[in-house]
GROMACS .gro file of C-alpha atoms in nm:
model
  437
    1UNK     CA    1  -0.476   1.115   1.711
    2UNK     CA    2  -0.336   0.889   1.975
    3UNK     CA    3  -0.115   0.576   1.862
    4UNK     CA    4  -0.127   0.236   1.999
    5UNK     CA    5   0.021  -0.102   1.949
    6UNK     CA    6  -0.159  -0.426   1.786
    7UNK     CA    7   0.011  -0.636   2.073
    8UNK     CA    8  -0.037  -0.376   2.362
    9UNK     CA    9  -0.345  -0.134   2.373
   10UNK     CA   10  -0.202  -0.003   2.701
   11UNK     CA   11   0.078   0.137   2.488
   12UNK     CA   12   0.033   0.538   2.408
   13UNK     CA   13   0.238   0.745   2.147
   14UNK     CA   14   0.231   1.013   1.929
   15UNK     CA   15   0.203   1.008   1.550
   16UNK     CA   16   0.557   1.181   1.528
   17UNK     CA   17   0.706   0.916   1.762
   18UNK     CA   18   0.541   0.668   1.529
   19UNK     CA   19   0.686   0.765   1.221
   20UNK     CA   20   1.032   0.796   1.355
   21UNK     CA   21   1.025   0.464   1.519
   22UNK     CA   22   0.878   0.277   1.253
   23UNK     CA   23   0.716  -0.010   1.468
   24UNK     CA   24   0.672  -0.046   1.850
   25UNK     CA   25   0.935  -0.239   2.037
   26UNK     CA   26   0.683  -0.499   2.133
   27UNK     CA   27   0.707  -0.644   1.798
   28UNK     CA   28   0.353  -0.513   1.708
   29UNK     CA   29   0.265  -0.257   1.465
   30UNK     CA   30   0.140   0.100   1.529
   31UNK     CA   31  -0.245   0.178   1.457
   32UNK     CA   32  -0.478   0.453   1.575
   33UNK     CA   33  -0.656   0.441   1.892
   34UNK     CA   34  -1.032   0.409   1.792
   35UNK     CA   35  -1.338   0.437   1.999
   36UNK     CA   36  -1.431   0.634   2.294
   37UNK     CA   37  -1.053   0.753   2.360
   38UNK     CA   38  -0.938   0.752   2.014
   39UNK     CA   39  -1.085   0.848   1.672
   40UNK     CA   40  -1.441   0.849   1.588
   41UNK     CA   41  -1.664   0.883   1.278
   42UNK     CA   42  -1.661   1.222   1.087
   43UNK     CA   43  -2.004   1.383   1.150
   44UNK     CA   44  -1.999   1.566   0.809
   45UNK     CA   45  -1.947   1.306   0.573
   46UNK     CA   46  -2.170   1.468   0.314
   47UNK     CA   47  -1.995   1.794   0.309
   48UNK     CA   48  -1.633   1.620   0.307
   49UNK     CA   49  -1.776   1.404   0.012
   50UNK     CA   50  -1.849   1.746  -0.195
   51UNK     CA   51  -1.481   1.855  -0.161
   52UNK     CA   52  -1.248   1.768  -0.460
   53UNK     CA   53  -0.982   1.502  -0.389
   54UNK     CA   54  -0.667   1.692  -0.267
   55UNK     CA   55  -0.910   1.956  -0.054
   56UNK     CA   56  -1.077   1.655   0.114
   57UNK     CA   57  -0.754   1.465   0.172
   58UNK     CA   58  -0.622   1.754   0.329
   59UNK     CA   59  -0.901   1.794   0.585
   60UNK     CA   60  -0.901   1.428   0.677
   61UNK     CA   61  -0.543   1.420   0.701
   62UNK     CA   62  -0.532   1.756   0.896
   63UNK     CA   63  -0.778   1.637   1.152
   64UNK     CA   64  -0.626   1.303   1.223
   65UNK     CA   65  -0.307   1.478   1.270
   66UNK     CA   66  -0.387   1.784   1.441
   67UNK     CA   67  -0.222   1.962   1.645
   68UNK     CA   68   0.118   1.750   1.565
   69UNK     CA   69   0.083   1.902   1.218
   70UNK     CA   70  -0.065   2.238   1.120
   71UNK     CA   71  -0.340   2.257   0.854
   72UNK     CA   72  -0.094   2.452   0.619
   73UNK     CA   73   0.196   2.221   0.646
   74UNK     CA   74  -0.046   1.911   0.569
   75UNK     CA   75  -0.173   2.089   0.245
   76UNK     CA   76   0.161   2.147   0.135
   77UNK     CA   77   0.249   1.754   0.196
   78UNK     CA   78  -0.079   1.663   0.024
   79UNK     CA   79  -0.024   1.888  -0.296
   80UNK     CA   80   0.329   1.742  -0.325
   81UNK     CA   81   0.233   1.369  -0.301
   82UNK     CA   82  -0.115   1.363  -0.454
   83UNK     CA   83  -0.031   1.553  -0.756
   84UNK     CA   84  -0.195   1.317  -1.013
   85UNK     CA   85  -0.552   1.223  -1.102
   86UNK     CA   86  -0.798   0.923  -0.989
   87UNK     CA   87  -1.011   0.802  -1.265
   88UNK     CA   88  -1.356   0.652  -1.199
   89UNK     CA   89  -1.524   0.451  -1.492
   90UNK     CA   90  -1.842   0.257  -1.476
   91UNK     CA   91  -1.798  -0.053  -1.677
   92UNK     CA   92  -2.158  -0.190  -1.676
   93UNK     CA   93  -2.475  -0.104  -1.443
   94UNK     CA   94  -2.377  -0.172  -1.084
   95UNK     CA   95  -2.013  -0.217  -1.134
   96UNK     CA   96  -1.723   0.052  -1.162
   97UNK     CA   97  -1.375   0.090  -1.118
   98UNK     CA   98  -1.135   0.323  -0.941
   99UNK     CA   99  -0.804   0.384  -1.126
  100UNK     CA  100  -0.548   0.456  -0.866
  101UNK     CA  101  -0.219   0.418  -1.093
  102UNK     CA  102  -0.186   0.748  -1.255
  103UNK     CA  103   0.105   0.866  -1.023
  104UNK     CA  104   0.477   0.880  -1.103
  105UNK     CA  105   0.544   0.536  -1.043
  106UNK     CA  106   0.207   0.387  -1.214
  107UNK     CA  107   0.089   0.220  -0.892
  108UNK     CA  108  -0.148   0.311  -0.590
  109UNK     CA  109   0.156   0.280  -0.391
  110UNK     CA  110   0.236   0.651  -0.492
  111UNK     CA  111  -0.021   0.770  -0.259
  112UNK     CA  112   0.122   0.620   0.086
  113UNK     CA  113   0.511   0.644  -0.031
  114UNK     CA  114   0.472   0.989  -0.164
  115UNK     CA  115   0.329   1.122   0.176
  116UNK     CA  116   0.564   0.957   0.376
  117UNK     CA  117   0.851   1.108   0.182
  118UNK     CA  118   0.706   1.444   0.256
  119UNK     CA  119   0.653   1.373   0.621
  120UNK     CA  120   1.023   1.215   0.693
  121UNK     CA  121   1.181   1.505   0.470
  122UNK     CA  122   0.999   1.752   0.701
  123UNK     CA  123   1.096   1.557   1.003
  124UNK     CA  124   1.459   1.542   0.923
  125UNK     CA  125   1.442   1.916   0.868
  126UNK     CA  126   1.350   1.971   1.215
  127UNK     CA  127   1.632   1.776   1.355
  128UNK     CA  128   1.953   1.966   1.457
  129UNK     CA  129   2.209   1.857   1.222
  130UNK     CA  130   1.963   1.662   1.029
  131UNK     CA  131   2.124   1.309   1.030
  132UNK     CA  132   2.127   1.099   0.727
  133UNK     CA  133   1.862   0.807   0.701
  134UNK     CA  134   1.859   0.486   0.512
  135UNK     CA  135   1.515   0.418   0.363
  136UNK     CA  136   1.500   0.025   0.386
  137UNK     CA  137   1.213  -0.152   0.194
  138UNK     CA  138   1.111  -0.469   0.079
  139UNK     CA  139   0.915  -0.501  -0.258
  140UNK     CA  140   0.690  -0.747  -0.451
  141UNK     CA  141   0.679  -0.527  -0.741
  142UNK     CA  142   0.517  -0.190  -0.676
  143UNK     CA  143   0.613  -0.060  -0.352
  144UNK     CA  144   0.997  -0.032  -0.462
  145UNK     CA  145   0.913   0.162  -0.774
  146UNK     CA  146   0.727   0.416  -0.570
  147UNK     CA  147   0.993   0.444  -0.277
  148UNK     CA  148   1.250   0.476  -0.575
  149UNK     CA  149   1.068   0.762  -0.715
  150UNK     CA  150   0.949   0.935  -0.376
  151UNK     CA  151   1.302   0.929  -0.240
  152UNK     CA  152   1.543   0.968  -0.544
  153UNK     CA  153   1.786   1.240  -0.483
  154UNK     CA  154   1.619   1.342  -0.178
  155UNK     CA  155   1.864   1.511   0.029
  156UNK     CA  156   1.977   1.299   0.347
  157UNK     CA  157   1.833   0.990   0.247
  158UNK     CA  158   1.981   0.653   0.096
  159UNK     CA  159   1.745   0.419  -0.036
  160UNK     CA  160   1.769   0.020   0.006
  161UNK     CA  161   1.517  -0.209  -0.200
  162UNK     CA  162   1.529  -0.595  -0.174
  163UNK     CA  163   1.284  -0.766  -0.439
  164UNK     CA  164   1.298  -1.109  -0.526
  165UNK     CA  165   1.487  -1.213  -0.835
  166UNK     CA  166   1.298  -1.346  -1.124
  167UNK     CA  167   0.937  -1.285  -0.938
  168UNK     CA  168   0.868  -0.924  -1.019
  169UNK     CA  169   0.783  -0.814  -1.412
  170UNK     CA  170   1.070  -0.689  -1.607
  171UNK     CA  171   0.955  -0.350  -1.612
  172UNK     CA  172   0.893  -0.350  -1.251
  173UNK     CA  173   1.262  -0.428  -1.198
  174UNK     CA  174   1.369  -0.162  -1.425
  175UNK     CA  175   1.162   0.089  -1.228
  176UNK     CA  176   1.319  -0.005  -0.919
  177UNK     CA  177   1.696  -0.095  -1.049
  178UNK     CA  178   1.796   0.156  -1.292
  179UNK     CA  179   1.810   0.503  -1.088
  180UNK     CA  180   2.153   0.466  -0.921
  181UNK     CA  181   2.259   0.786  -0.715
  182UNK     CA  182   2.140   0.749  -0.379
  183UNK     CA  183   1.906   0.424  -0.458
  184UNK     CA  184   2.067   0.062  -0.417
  185UNK     CA  185   1.856  -0.215  -0.542
  186UNK     CA  186   1.923  -0.570  -0.430
  187UNK     CA  187   1.803  -0.883  -0.643
  188UNK     CA  188   1.754  -1.147  -0.340
  189UNK     CA  189   1.774  -1.506  -0.453
  190UNK     CA  190   1.432  -1.570  -0.253
  191UNK     CA  191   1.062  -1.475  -0.233
  192UNK     CA  192   0.903  -1.158  -0.133
  193UNK     CA  193   0.844  -1.320   0.214
  194UNK     CA  194   1.237  -1.371   0.261
  195UNK     CA  195   1.290  -1.014   0.169
  196UNK     CA  196   1.011  -0.900   0.419
  197UNK     CA  197   1.164  -1.108   0.682
  198UNK     CA  198   1.516  -0.983   0.623
  199UNK     CA  199   1.371  -0.595   0.652
  200UNK     CA  200   1.167  -0.700   0.980
  201UNK     CA  201   1.503  -0.870   1.108
  202UNK     CA  202   1.679  -0.539   1.048
  203UNK     CA  203   1.436  -0.315   1.247
  204UNK     CA  204   1.423  -0.564   1.509
  205UNK     CA  205   1.790  -0.505   1.571
  206UNK     CA  206   1.804  -0.180   1.785
  207UNK     CA  207   2.174  -0.126   1.743
  208UNK     CA  208   2.167  -0.163   1.387
  209UNK     CA  209   1.825   0.047   1.327
  210UNK     CA  210   2.011   0.325   1.530
  211UNK     CA  211   2.329   0.314   1.386
  212UNK     CA  212   2.222   0.305   1.013
  213UNK     CA  213   1.918   0.549   1.096
  214UNK     CA  214   1.665   0.287   0.923
  215UNK     CA  215   1.345   0.398   0.832
  216UNK     CA  216   1.082   0.164   0.665
  217UNK     CA  217   0.863   0.257   0.346
  218UNK     CA  218   0.691  -0.084   0.378
  219UNK     CA  219   0.294  -0.074   0.445
  220UNK     CA  220   0.389  -0.151   0.797
  221UNK     CA  221   0.451   0.232   0.855
  222UNK     CA  222   0.167   0.436   0.993
  223UNK     CA  223   0.186   0.745   0.764
  224UNK     CA  224   0.130   0.537   0.439
  225UNK     CA  225  -0.175   0.360   0.591
  226UNK     CA  226  -0.332   0.695   0.655
  227UNK     CA  227  -0.249   0.830   0.322
  228UNK     CA  228  -0.412   0.545   0.179
  229UNK     CA  229  -0.744   0.611   0.398
  230UNK     CA  230  -0.829   0.926   0.174
  231UNK     CA  231  -0.902   0.744  -0.158
  232UNK     CA  232  -1.169   0.534  -0.006
  233UNK     CA  233  -1.342   0.843   0.044
  234UNK     CA  234  -1.274   0.950  -0.308
  235UNK     CA  235  -1.429   0.590  -0.403
  236UNK     CA  236  -1.764   0.692  -0.216
  237UNK     CA  237  -1.777   1.011  -0.367
  238UNK     CA  238  -1.702   0.912  -0.729
  239UNK     CA  239  -1.981   0.658  -0.723
  240UNK     CA  240  -2.245   0.858  -0.531
  241UNK     CA  241  -2.476   0.930  -0.817
  242UNK     CA  242  -2.426   0.639  -1.002
  243UNK     CA  243  -2.503   0.387  -0.709
  244UNK     CA  244  -2.809   0.615  -0.604
  245UNK     CA  245  -2.909   0.453  -0.249
  246UNK     CA  246  -2.762   0.115  -0.309
  247UNK     CA  247  -2.511  -0.009  -0.074
  248UNK     CA  248  -2.143   0.029  -0.170
  249UNK     CA  249  -1.925  -0.297  -0.195
  250UNK     CA  250  -1.562  -0.218  -0.242
  251UNK     CA  251  -1.317  -0.502  -0.402
  252UNK     CA  252  -0.951  -0.464  -0.286
  253UNK     CA  253  -0.653  -0.665  -0.441
  254UNK     CA  254  -0.492  -0.769  -0.145
  255UNK     CA  255  -0.121  -0.952  -0.078
  256UNK     CA  256   0.026  -0.787   0.238
  257UNK     CA  257  -0.310  -0.629   0.340
  258UNK     CA  258  -0.234  -0.260   0.401
  259UNK     CA  259  -0.458  -0.167   0.121
  260UNK     CA  260  -0.772  -0.329   0.296
  261UNK     CA  261  -0.684  -0.225   0.655
  262UNK     CA  262  -0.682   0.143   0.523
  263UNK     CA  263  -1.033   0.068   0.380
  264UNK     CA  264  -1.144  -0.058   0.714
  265UNK     CA  265  -1.011   0.258   0.895
  266UNK     CA  266  -1.198   0.478   0.624
  267UNK     CA  267  -1.487   0.284   0.733
  268UNK     CA  268  -1.453   0.366   1.075
  269UNK     CA  269  -1.395   0.725   1.006
  270UNK     CA  270  -1.739   0.717   0.815
  271UNK     CA  271  -1.666   0.655   0.486
  272UNK     CA  272  -2.015   0.540   0.330
  273UNK     CA  273  -1.881   0.164   0.235
  274UNK     CA  274  -2.097  -0.084   0.326
  275UNK     CA  275  -1.874  -0.393   0.262
  276UNK     CA  276  -1.499  -0.460   0.198
  277UNK     CA  277  -1.397  -0.738  -0.033
  278UNK     CA  278  -1.061  -0.909   0.036
  279UNK     CA  279  -0.948  -1.032  -0.313
  280UNK     CA  280  -0.649  -1.257  -0.326
  281UNK     CA  281  -0.490  -1.461  -0.593
  282UNK     CA  282  -0.381  -1.840  -0.528
  283UNK     CA  283  -0.193  -1.710  -0.208
  284UNK     CA  284  -0.491  -1.796   0.012
  285UNK     CA  285  -0.383  -1.758   0.350
  286UNK     CA  286  -0.625  -1.510   0.462
  287UNK     CA  287  -0.902  -1.660   0.269
  288UNK     CA  288  -0.830  -2.006   0.408
  289UNK     CA  289  -0.872  -1.848   0.739
  290UNK     CA  290  -1.192  -1.652   0.676
  291UNK     CA  291  -1.318  -1.984   0.566
  292UNK     CA  292  -1.247  -2.104   0.900
  293UNK     CA  293  -0.893  -2.271   0.901
  294UNK     CA  294  -0.631  -2.194   1.125
  295UNK     CA  295  -0.435  -1.888   1.027
  296UNK     CA  296  -0.132  -2.026   0.890
  297UNK     CA  297   0.125  -1.802   0.712
  298UNK     CA  298   0.293  -2.012   0.449
  299UNK     CA  299   0.572  -1.975   0.163
  300UNK     CA  300   0.423  -1.753  -0.126
  301UNK     CA  301   0.356  -1.905  -0.479
  302UNK     CA  302   0.439  -1.717  -0.807
  303UNK     CA  303   0.127  -1.591  -0.997
  304UNK     CA  304   0.036  -1.347  -1.283
  305UNK     CA  305  -0.034  -1.087  -1.008
  306UNK     CA  306   0.285  -1.081  -0.865
  307UNK     CA  307   0.244  -0.777  -0.626
  308UNK     CA  308   0.019  -1.004  -0.431
  309UNK     CA  309   0.227  -1.298  -0.401
  310UNK     CA  310   0.250  -1.305  -0.023
  311UNK     CA  311   0.206  -1.569   0.182
  312UNK     CA  312   0.262  -1.420   0.541
  313UNK     CA  313   0.084  -1.093   0.511
  314UNK     CA  314   0.222  -0.833   0.752
  315UNK     CA  315  -0.053  -0.615   0.805
  316UNK     CA  316  -0.302  -0.881   0.892
  317UNK     CA  317  -0.251  -0.821   1.258
  318UNK     CA  318  -0.375  -0.471   1.217
  319UNK     CA  319  -0.701  -0.597   1.054
  320UNK     CA  320  -0.760  -0.855   1.330
  321UNK     CA  321  -0.705  -0.575   1.601
  322UNK     CA  322  -0.964  -0.350   1.437
  323UNK     CA  323  -1.219  -0.616   1.513
  324UNK     CA  324  -1.092  -0.671   1.870
  325UNK     CA  325  -0.943  -1.033   1.787
  326UNK     CA  326  -1.305  -1.125   1.724
  327UNK     CA  327  -1.281  -1.361   1.401
  328UNK     CA  328  -1.626  -1.406   1.370
  329UNK     CA  329  -1.702  -1.024   1.352
  330UNK     CA  330  -1.431  -1.018   1.112
  331UNK     CA  331  -1.612  -1.264   0.913
  332UNK     CA  332  -1.923  -1.122   0.930
  333UNK     CA  333  -1.782  -0.764   0.838
  334UNK     CA  334  -1.587  -0.867   0.534
  335UNK     CA  335  -1.642  -1.076   0.193
  336UNK     CA  336  -1.355  -1.262   0.047
  337UNK     CA  337  -1.229  -1.486  -0.217
  338UNK     CA  338  -0.926  -1.580  -0.438
  339UNK     CA  339  -0.873  -1.607  -0.820
  340UNK     CA  340  -0.628  -1.862  -0.968
  341UNK     CA  341  -0.422  -1.739  -1.288
  342UNK     CA  342  -0.685  -1.938  -1.495
  343UNK     CA  343  -0.971  -1.708  -1.356
  344UNK     CA  344  -0.758  -1.404  -1.362
  345UNK     CA  345  -0.688  -1.433  -1.762
  346UNK     CA  346  -1.063  -1.534  -1.783
  347UNK     CA  347  -1.161  -1.196  -1.613
  348UNK     CA  348  -0.904  -1.027  -1.816
  349UNK     CA  349  -1.081  -1.094  -2.130
  350UNK     CA  350  -1.426  -1.032  -1.962
  351UNK     CA  351  -1.286  -0.679  -1.890
  352UNK     CA  352  -1.178  -0.629  -2.253
  353UNK     CA  353  -1.519  -0.733  -2.371
  354UNK     CA  354  -1.621  -0.448  -2.139
  355UNK     CA  355  -1.388  -0.240  -2.363
  356UNK     CA  356  -1.179  -0.206  -2.036
  357UNK     CA  357  -0.785  -0.289  -2.025
  358UNK     CA  358  -0.684  -0.408  -1.668
  359UNK     CA  359  -0.382  -0.539  -1.502
  360UNK     CA  360  -0.370  -0.860  -1.343
  361UNK     CA  361  -0.433  -0.740  -0.970
  362UNK     CA  362  -0.745  -0.560  -1.069
  363UNK     CA  363  -0.875  -0.855  -1.268
  364UNK     CA  364  -0.847  -1.054  -0.929
  365UNK     CA  365  -1.036  -0.806  -0.770
  366UNK     CA  366  -1.292  -0.783  -1.052
  367UNK     CA  367  -1.330  -1.140  -1.056
  368UNK     CA  368  -1.402  -1.174  -0.675
  369UNK     CA  369  -1.633  -0.861  -0.676
  370UNK     CA  370  -1.832  -1.036  -0.915
  371UNK     CA  371  -1.874  -1.344  -0.724
  372UNK     CA  372  -1.935  -1.155  -0.402
  373UNK     CA  373  -2.163  -0.891  -0.525
  374UNK     CA  374  -2.541  -0.911  -0.421
  375UNK     CA  375  -2.876  -0.812  -0.596
  376UNK     CA  376  -2.926  -0.427  -0.512
  377UNK     CA  377  -2.576  -0.332  -0.441
  378UNK     CA  378  -2.303  -0.131  -0.635
  379UNK     CA  379  -1.984  -0.270  -0.694
  380UNK     CA  380  -1.634  -0.091  -0.729
  381UNK     CA  381  -1.301  -0.253  -0.756
  382UNK     CA  382  -0.960  -0.077  -0.735
  383UNK     CA  383  -0.715  -0.079  -1.033
  384UNK     CA  384  -0.387  -0.060  -0.831
  385UNK     CA  385  -0.124  -0.073  -1.121
  386UNK     CA  386  -0.117   0.035  -1.483
  387UNK     CA  387  -0.141  -0.277  -1.723
  388UNK     CA  388   0.154  -0.174  -1.941
  389UNK     CA  389   0.363  -0.312  -1.644
  390UNK     CA  390   0.275  -0.665  -1.703
  391UNK     CA  391   0.361  -0.905  -1.957
  392UNK     CA  392   0.011  -1.075  -1.931
  393UNK     CA  393  -0.151  -0.731  -1.989
  394UNK     CA  394   0.065  -0.505  -2.213
  395UNK     CA  395  -0.044  -0.416  -2.542
  396UNK     CA  396   0.245  -0.430  -2.790
  397UNK     CA  397   0.041  -0.209  -3.058
  398UNK     CA  398   0.063   0.070  -2.762
  399UNK     CA  399   0.354   0.285  -2.686
  400UNK     CA  400   0.464   0.236  -2.314
  401UNK     CA  401   0.388   0.516  -2.092
  402UNK     CA  402   0.674   0.756  -2.041
  403UNK     CA  403   0.798   0.649  -1.732
  404UNK     CA  404   0.813   0.290  -1.841
  405UNK     CA  405   0.982   0.368  -2.155
  406UNK     CA  406   1.270   0.579  -1.997
  407UNK     CA  407   1.314   0.293  -1.737
  408UNK     CA  408   1.320   0.034  -2.006
  409UNK     CA  409   1.594   0.198  -2.191
  410UNK     CA  410   1.839   0.200  -1.904
  411UNK     CA  411   2.078  -0.044  -1.766
  412UNK     CA  412   2.017  -0.277  -1.472
  413UNK     CA  413   2.225  -0.180  -1.176
  414UNK     CA  414   2.083  -0.392  -0.891
  415UNK     CA  415   2.357  -0.609  -0.701
  416UNK     CA  416   2.269  -0.986  -0.612
  417UNK     CA  417   2.199  -1.074  -0.243
  418UNK     CA  418   2.137  -1.373  -0.055
  419UNK     CA  419   1.871  -1.398   0.154
  420UNK     CA  420   2.064  -1.371   0.471
  421UNK     CA  421   1.993  -1.112   0.705
  422UNK     CA  422   2.346  -1.122   0.845
  423UNK     CA  423   2.488  -1.048   0.502
  424UNK     CA  424   2.229  -0.746   0.466
  425UNK     CA  425   2.319  -0.586   0.831
  426UNK     CA  426   2.696  -0.557   0.676
  427UNK     CA  427   2.543  -0.409   0.375
  428UNK     CA  428   2.355  -0.156   0.585
  429UNK     CA  429   2.639  -0.058   0.800
  430UNK     CA  430   2.880  -0.003   0.520
  431UNK     CA  431   2.622   0.225   0.359
  432UNK     CA  432   2.559   0.424   0.706
  433UNK     CA  433   2.959   0.448   0.743
  434UNK     CA  434   2.961   0.621   0.382
  435UNK     CA  435   2.663   0.840   0.439
  436UNK     CA  436   2.824   0.968   0.785
  437UNK     CA  437   3.202   0.991   0.651
   0.00000   0.00000   0.00000
């Protein structure tokens, strides 16, 4: 796999270099090169779809990462990271759901972050002396919990998580801010977009990034993106019998747009997905653009589906680059829509009538899918988080999943932090000094 930049297609680098550098120096994002000189569709799709999920994921990732990583090494990483089930359910004729939240943090982020942790641990093990690293991430809810679980007590790593105080669910906060040990959680007085901007400025500071040994765990990291490609093939495999010859349409709850980008990559690699649907909440930066307005990032607004409360989606440049910057081609390939909180609650009620309990993000995807599905198609939406994590969808009559119950019983260990990159810089350098002392 040849890796390039969203801002400079002349750039060529390796996957290993992209893993270490997080993002190219030109301010863009790493992306696999596609086309005649890069990745091409797999020619044995039917054989791939017939494999079990982990065997198929190993095969896909081993092909993408050869010869930099050997098949046995990839298989070990996949087995360590993807050790939980994916659950498919058909809710009514023509509409089904793929649950991605059965991992340790109860969110789809466990796929990408778990694989990234395995990669970074292996990479550090190959370094002479194995210098300590600081994993720095911003979260709108679920990324932070996945990062904390994947890196908690992992030798040689400290974890710094920034989250917007009061704008993630209480249980998400408990998952992030109760571990201690090598995990430091900071409650930022601001929005997720401000947390994300602070993280981006930290990585854009070469001296800080080098001195602190910074590594990103946000969806801008290429390793996370590649790991997420695997479950789009699983979606196609799961619904093959149910849909027959009907085109498959997959609705993706979208905030930072890394998940949708992984879906586009899966399509380019041959996953038999006819159309992807970008489903957002009231943060309509991308739907407004797809409706023909100028692309205009804006402050995010708080909604029931808080993990999607993003007004300046970081991964959108990747999607634009995958379509060569051709907005009309992008609009022709995708479908899209948004759901207000009222529409989200209505969708949750409709899903309950189908005997299905969803979280608010899945409800957004279900609502937008229904409005975009055409006759003769099979629709599938991704359920990206366990419903018990959110006040609007928790069933008080049911016991909390064990992971949430254990987190809920622990005291919060987070520290307050102003939305100031200079302050964060001092915090990171102090942590780095302590790691190296």
